[in-house]
Amino acid sequence: MREEYGIYIKRIHDLIENHACLPPEWEHFSTAPGLNRKFAPDGAFRPFYGDTTVFPLPEDVQKALGVIQTSLYDAAGGMLSQALPVSTFHITLHDLSASESQTEISERVKYHQAQMPQKLSSIRNQGRIHLRAAGLVSMVASSVVMLFEPASAADHSIIQHIYGCMDELLPLSYPLTLHCTLAYYKPGTYAPREWNALEQFMLNHNREQINLLEFELDSAALEYQLFRSMKDYCKAL
């Protein structure tokens, strides 16, 4: 599903300005039911398998996001699962398959692997994409993510073209939302007093730190990766 530049920018800023996608401050916050597939009740990583296409982030960008991740855990670590390694920070281009059972998705993964060399060869020559950080939000009650926006309509056109090429392989019902996951929640339900520190951290960050992080992605850096958990990713192509 492709999106015009202005529509994308408005949608991203609406997400940030809508209380960073958190519930009203007096309500309990319940994590998404599907989070139990990826994390144990104590926040430990569960086996979770799949394949995906991602842009690994430049090391300096990973380090900058790692500083934010550390502050996030200082503020609200009690409701967060085990920390993601900073070295794995990436921007997902297009979701493919995912399951607790490796056997369940093995045929789909084989199909994706067979198609991927041709897809990547047509994608990796699209040039560089200038992005900037837009703000922190709670993503579908599963994680805290940093959202990104293309710096111009031209940058947006490149990333949408790349996304569209991958969408031909597996059409998705939702548009691309450029983001890097900084932390997953620990599965459960949290009273306002338990999650309000998270709210304050995210809202303060979004008021004070937006647009301080800008960088470029090279389309040649796009990778097809396999994963065994939310912290164990490896390059396949």
Short mmCIF file of C-alpha atoms in Angstrom, two decimals:
data_model
loop_
_atom_site.label_atom_id
_atom_site.label_comp_id
_atom_site.label_asym_id
_atom_site.label_seq_id
_atom_site.Cartn_x
_atom_site.Cartn_y
_atom_site.Cartn_z
CA MET A 1 0.00 0.00 0.00
CA ARG A 2 1.65 3.21 -1.21
CA GLU A 3 1.10 6.65 0.26
CA GLU A 4 1.61 10.23 -0.92
CA TYR A 5 4.32 12.23 0.86
CA GLY A 6 1.99 14.75 2.49
CA ILE A 7 -0.34 12.00 3.69
CA TYR A 8 2.57 10.07 5.17
CA ILE A 9 3.93 13.12 7.02
CA LYS A 10 0.48 13.95 8.41
CA ARG A 11 -0.12 10.39 9.55
CA ILE A 12 3.25 10.19 11.34
CA HIS A 13 2.73 13.52 13.11
CA ASP A 14 -0.84 12.57 14.05
CA LEU A 15 0.52 9.42 15.72
CA ILE A 16 3.02 11.47 17.72
CA GLU A 17 0.57 14.21 18.66
CA ASN A 18 -2.13 11.69 19.66
CA HIS A 19 -0.56 11.25 23.11
CA ALA A 20 2.23 9.21 21.46
CA CYS A 21 -0.41 6.47 20.90
CA LEU A 22 -0.75 5.90 24.65
CA PRO A 23 -4.15 5.62 26.39
CA PRO A 24 -5.63 8.46 28.46
CA GLU A 25 -3.49 8.97 31.55
CA TRP A 26 -6.18 7.66 33.95
CA GLU A 27 -6.68 4.33 32.14
CA HIS A 28 -4.90 1.01 32.57
CA PHE A 29 -2.52 0.10 29.77
CA SER A 30 -2.76 -3.47 28.43
CA THR A 31 -0.18 -4.82 26.03
CA ALA A 32 -1.21 -6.52 22.80
CA PRO A 33 -2.18 -10.21 23.20
CA GLY A 34 0.26 -11.21 20.46
CA LEU A 35 3.21 -9.95 22.50
CA ASN A 36 3.08 -13.20 24.49
CA ARG A 37 4.24 -15.01 21.36
CA LYS A 38 7.53 -13.10 21.46
CA PHE A 39 8.16 -12.61 25.19
CA ALA A 40 7.64 -14.55 28.40
CA PRO A 41 5.76 -12.94 31.31
CA ASP A 42 9.08 -11.90 32.87
CA GLY A 43 10.17 -10.17 29.64
CA ALA A 44 12.58 -12.87 28.48
CA PHE A 45 12.85 -13.46 24.74
CA ARG A 46 10.89 -16.42 23.40
CA PRO A 47 11.85 -18.28 20.20
CA PHE A 48 10.10 -16.52 17.33
CA TYR A 49 10.98 -17.22 13.71
CA GLY A 50 10.59 -15.44 10.42
CA ASP A 51 12.09 -13.45 7.59
CA THR A 52 12.06 -9.76 6.76
CA THR A 53 13.75 -7.01 4.75
CA VAL A 54 15.55 -4.32 6.72
CA PHE A 55 17.92 -1.39 6.52
CA PRO A 56 20.61 -1.84 9.19
CA LEU A 57 21.21 1.58 10.71
CA PRO A 58 24.60 3.32 10.54
CA GLU A 59 26.66 2.76 13.67
CA ASP A 60 26.48 6.40 14.76
CA VAL A 61 22.68 6.34 14.47
CA GLN A 62 22.54 3.10 16.47
CA LYS A 63 24.63 4.71 19.19
CA ALA A 64 22.40 7.80 19.30
CA LEU A 65 19.30 5.62 19.60
CA GLY A 66 21.10 3.52 22.20
CA VAL A 67 21.41 6.59 24.42
CA ILE A 68 17.65 7.09 24.14
CA GLN A 69 17.08 3.41 24.88
CA THR A 70 19.17 3.66 28.07
CA SER A 71 17.15 6.67 29.26
CA LEU A 72 13.94 4.84 28.39
CA TYR A 73 14.89 1.89 30.60
CA ASP A 74 15.93 4.26 33.38
CA ALA A 75 12.49 5.86 33.24
CA ALA A 76 10.25 2.82 32.75
CA GLY A 77 12.32 -0.36 32.80
CA GLY A 78 9.83 -2.17 35.02
CA MET A 79 7.33 -2.50 32.18
CA LEU A 80 9.86 -3.29 29.45
CA SER A 81 11.12 -6.66 28.28
CA GLN A 82 14.79 -7.56 28.05
CA ALA A 83 16.70 -4.92 26.12
CA LEU A 84 17.35 -5.27 22.41
CA PRO A 85 21.05 -5.17 21.48
CA VAL A 86 21.87 -1.75 20.06
CA SER A 87 23.89 -3.47 17.31
CA THR A 88 20.65 -4.94 15.91
CA PHE A 89 18.81 -1.61 15.57
CA HIS A 90 17.31 -1.35 12.09
CA ILE A 91 14.44 0.04 10.05
CA THR A 92 12.12 -2.64 8.72
CA LEU A 93 11.19 -2.08 5.08
CA HIS A 94 8.63 -4.86 4.64
CA ASP A 95 7.34 -7.60 6.91
CA LEU A 96 7.30 -11.11 5.44
CA SER A 97 6.64 -14.17 7.62
CA ALA A 98 6.69 -14.75 11.38
CA SER A 99 5.65 -17.55 13.74
CA GLU A 100 6.51 -19.37 16.97
CA SER A 101 6.87 -22.48 14.79
CA GLN A 102 9.75 -22.59 12.34
CA THR A 103 8.10 -25.51 10.55
CA GLU A 104 4.88 -23.56 9.98
CA ILE A 105 6.60 -20.92 7.87
CA SER A 106 9.38 -22.98 6.26
CA GLU A 107 7.72 -23.19 2.83
CA ARG A 108 6.97 -19.46 2.76
CA VAL A 109 10.55 -18.66 3.72
CA LYS A 110 11.86 -20.93 0.94
CA TYR A 111 9.62 -19.12 -1.55
CA HIS A 112 10.81 -15.70 -0.37
CA GLN A 113 14.44 -16.80 -0.56
CA ALA A 114 13.97 -17.96 -4.14
CA GLN A 115 12.41 -14.66 -5.21
CA MET A 116 14.62 -12.34 -3.19
CA PRO A 117 17.80 -12.15 -5.34
CA GLN A 118 15.87 -10.69 -8.27
CA LYS A 119 13.98 -8.30 -6.01
CA LEU A 120 17.12 -7.05 -4.29
CA SER A 121 18.99 -6.53 -7.54
CA SER A 122 16.28 -4.14 -8.74
CA ILE A 123 16.06 -2.33 -5.40
CA ARG A 124 19.66 -1.81 -4.41
CA ASN A 125 20.41 0.71 -7.17
CA GLN A 126 17.83 3.32 -6.17
CA GLY A 127 20.27 5.69 -4.46
CA ARG A 128 20.32 7.30 -1.03
CA ILE A 129 17.38 8.25 1.17
CA HIS A 130 17.62 11.16 3.62
CA LEU A 131 15.62 10.52 6.81
CA ARG A 132 15.05 12.38 10.06
CA ALA A 133 13.71 11.24 13.42
CA ALA A 134 10.15 12.40 14.04
CA GLY A 135 9.41 11.20 17.58
CA LEU A 136 8.68 8.33 19.96
CA VAL A 137 5.36 6.48 20.01
CA SER A 138 3.86 3.34 21.46
CA MET A 139 3.46 0.96 18.51
CA VAL A 140 0.29 -1.15 18.61
CA ALA A 141 0.65 -1.66 22.39
CA SER A 142 3.70 -3.83 21.78
CA SER A 143 6.76 -1.61 21.72
CA VAL A 144 8.30 1.83 21.96
CA VAL A 145 9.61 2.96 18.59
CA MET A 146 11.29 5.94 17.02
CA LEU A 147 9.40 7.09 13.94
CA PHE A 148 11.21 8.48 10.91
CA GLU A 149 10.13 10.64 7.99
CA PRO A 150 11.74 11.21 4.61
CA ALA A 151 13.31 14.66 4.40
CA SER A 152 11.74 15.44 1.01
CA ALA A 153 9.18 14.22 -1.50
CA ALA A 154 12.05 12.84 -3.60
CA ASP A 155 13.32 10.75 -0.67
CA HIS A 156 9.79 9.57 -0.01
CA SER A 157 9.38 8.56 -3.66
CA ILE A 158 12.47 6.33 -3.48
CA ILE A 159 11.43 4.55 -0.31
CA GLN A 160 7.86 4.07 -1.55
CA HIS A 161 9.16 2.61 -4.82
CA ILE A 162 11.36 0.16 -2.91
CA TYR A 163 8.48 -0.75 -0.61
CA GLY A 164 6.21 -1.25 -3.62
CA CYS A 165 8.67 -3.67 -5.21
CA MET A 166 8.66 -5.79 -2.07
CA ASP A 167 4.89 -5.48 -1.74
CA GLU A 168 4.57 -7.27 -5.08
CA LEU A 169 6.06 -10.32 -3.37
CA LEU A 170 3.72 -10.18 -0.37
CA PRO A 171 1.04 -7.45 -0.42
CA LEU A 172 0.33 -5.93 2.97
CA SER A 173 -2.91 -4.27 4.07
CA TYR A 174 -1.15 -1.40 5.86
CA PRO A 175 1.21 1.36 4.69
CA LEU A 176 4.91 1.63 5.42
CA THR A 177 5.71 3.26 8.76
CA LEU A 178 9.44 3.89 9.00
CA HIS A 179 10.55 3.08 12.54
CA CYS A 180 13.20 1.53 14.75
CA THR A 181 12.05 -0.49 17.76
CA LEU A 182 13.88 0.64 20.90
CA ALA A 183 12.12 -1.66 23.39
CA TYR A 184 9.27 -4.13 23.69
CA TYR A 185 6.85 -4.08 26.59
CA LYS A 186 6.77 -6.83 29.16
CA PRO A 187 3.41 -8.56 28.53
CA GLY A 188 0.74 -7.51 31.00
CA THR A 189 -1.60 -4.79 32.21
CA TYR A 190 -0.25 -1.67 33.93
CA ALA A 191 -2.02 0.78 36.21
CA PRO A 192 -1.61 4.50 35.46
CA ARG A 193 0.95 4.90 38.25
CA GLU A 194 3.02 2.16 36.59
CA TRP A 195 3.09 3.55 33.07
CA ASN A 196 2.89 7.32 33.64
CA ALA A 197 6.70 7.56 33.87
CA LEU A 198 6.87 6.09 30.35
CA GLU A 199 4.34 8.65 29.17
CA GLN A 200 6.30 11.56 30.62
CA PHE A 201 9.56 10.34 29.13
CA MET A 202 8.09 9.98 25.64
CA LEU A 203 6.18 13.26 25.69
CA ASN A 204 9.21 15.17 27.01
CA HIS A 205 11.44 13.63 24.37
CA ASN A 206 9.01 14.53 21.61
CA ARG A 207 8.81 18.14 22.78
CA GLU A 208 12.53 18.67 23.20
CA GLN A 209 14.45 16.31 20.92
CA ILE A 210 12.59 16.09 17.63
CA ASN A 211 14.50 16.54 14.37
CA LEU A 212 17.88 16.33 16.09
CA LEU A 213 18.76 13.06 14.35
CA GLU A 214 19.17 13.07 10.57
CA PHE A 215 20.99 10.56 8.40
CA GLU A 216 21.01 8.81 5.04
CA LEU A 217 20.20 5.24 4.12
CA ASP A 218 21.75 3.70 1.04
CA SER A 219 19.37 1.50 -0.92
CA ALA A 220 22.35 -0.77 -1.58
CA ALA A 221 22.39 -1.60 2.14
CA LEU A 222 18.96 -3.25 2.13
CA GLU A 223 19.17 -6.79 3.55
CA TYR A 224 17.00 -9.88 3.55
CA GLN A 225 17.27 -11.29 7.07
CA LEU A 226 16.13 -14.32 9.01
CA PHE A 227 15.33 -14.13 12.70
CA ARG A 228 14.97 -16.61 15.59
CA SER A 229 13.80 -14.13 18.20
CA MET A 230 13.34 -10.39 18.47
CA LYS A 231 17.06 -10.07 19.25
CA ASP A 232 18.56 -12.70 16.92
CA TYR A 233 18.69 -11.52 13.32
CA CYS A 234 21.11 -12.69 10.62
CA LYS A 235 21.71 -11.56 7.05
CA ALA A 236 20.66 -14.16 4.49
CA LEU A 237 21.04 -12.08 1.30
#
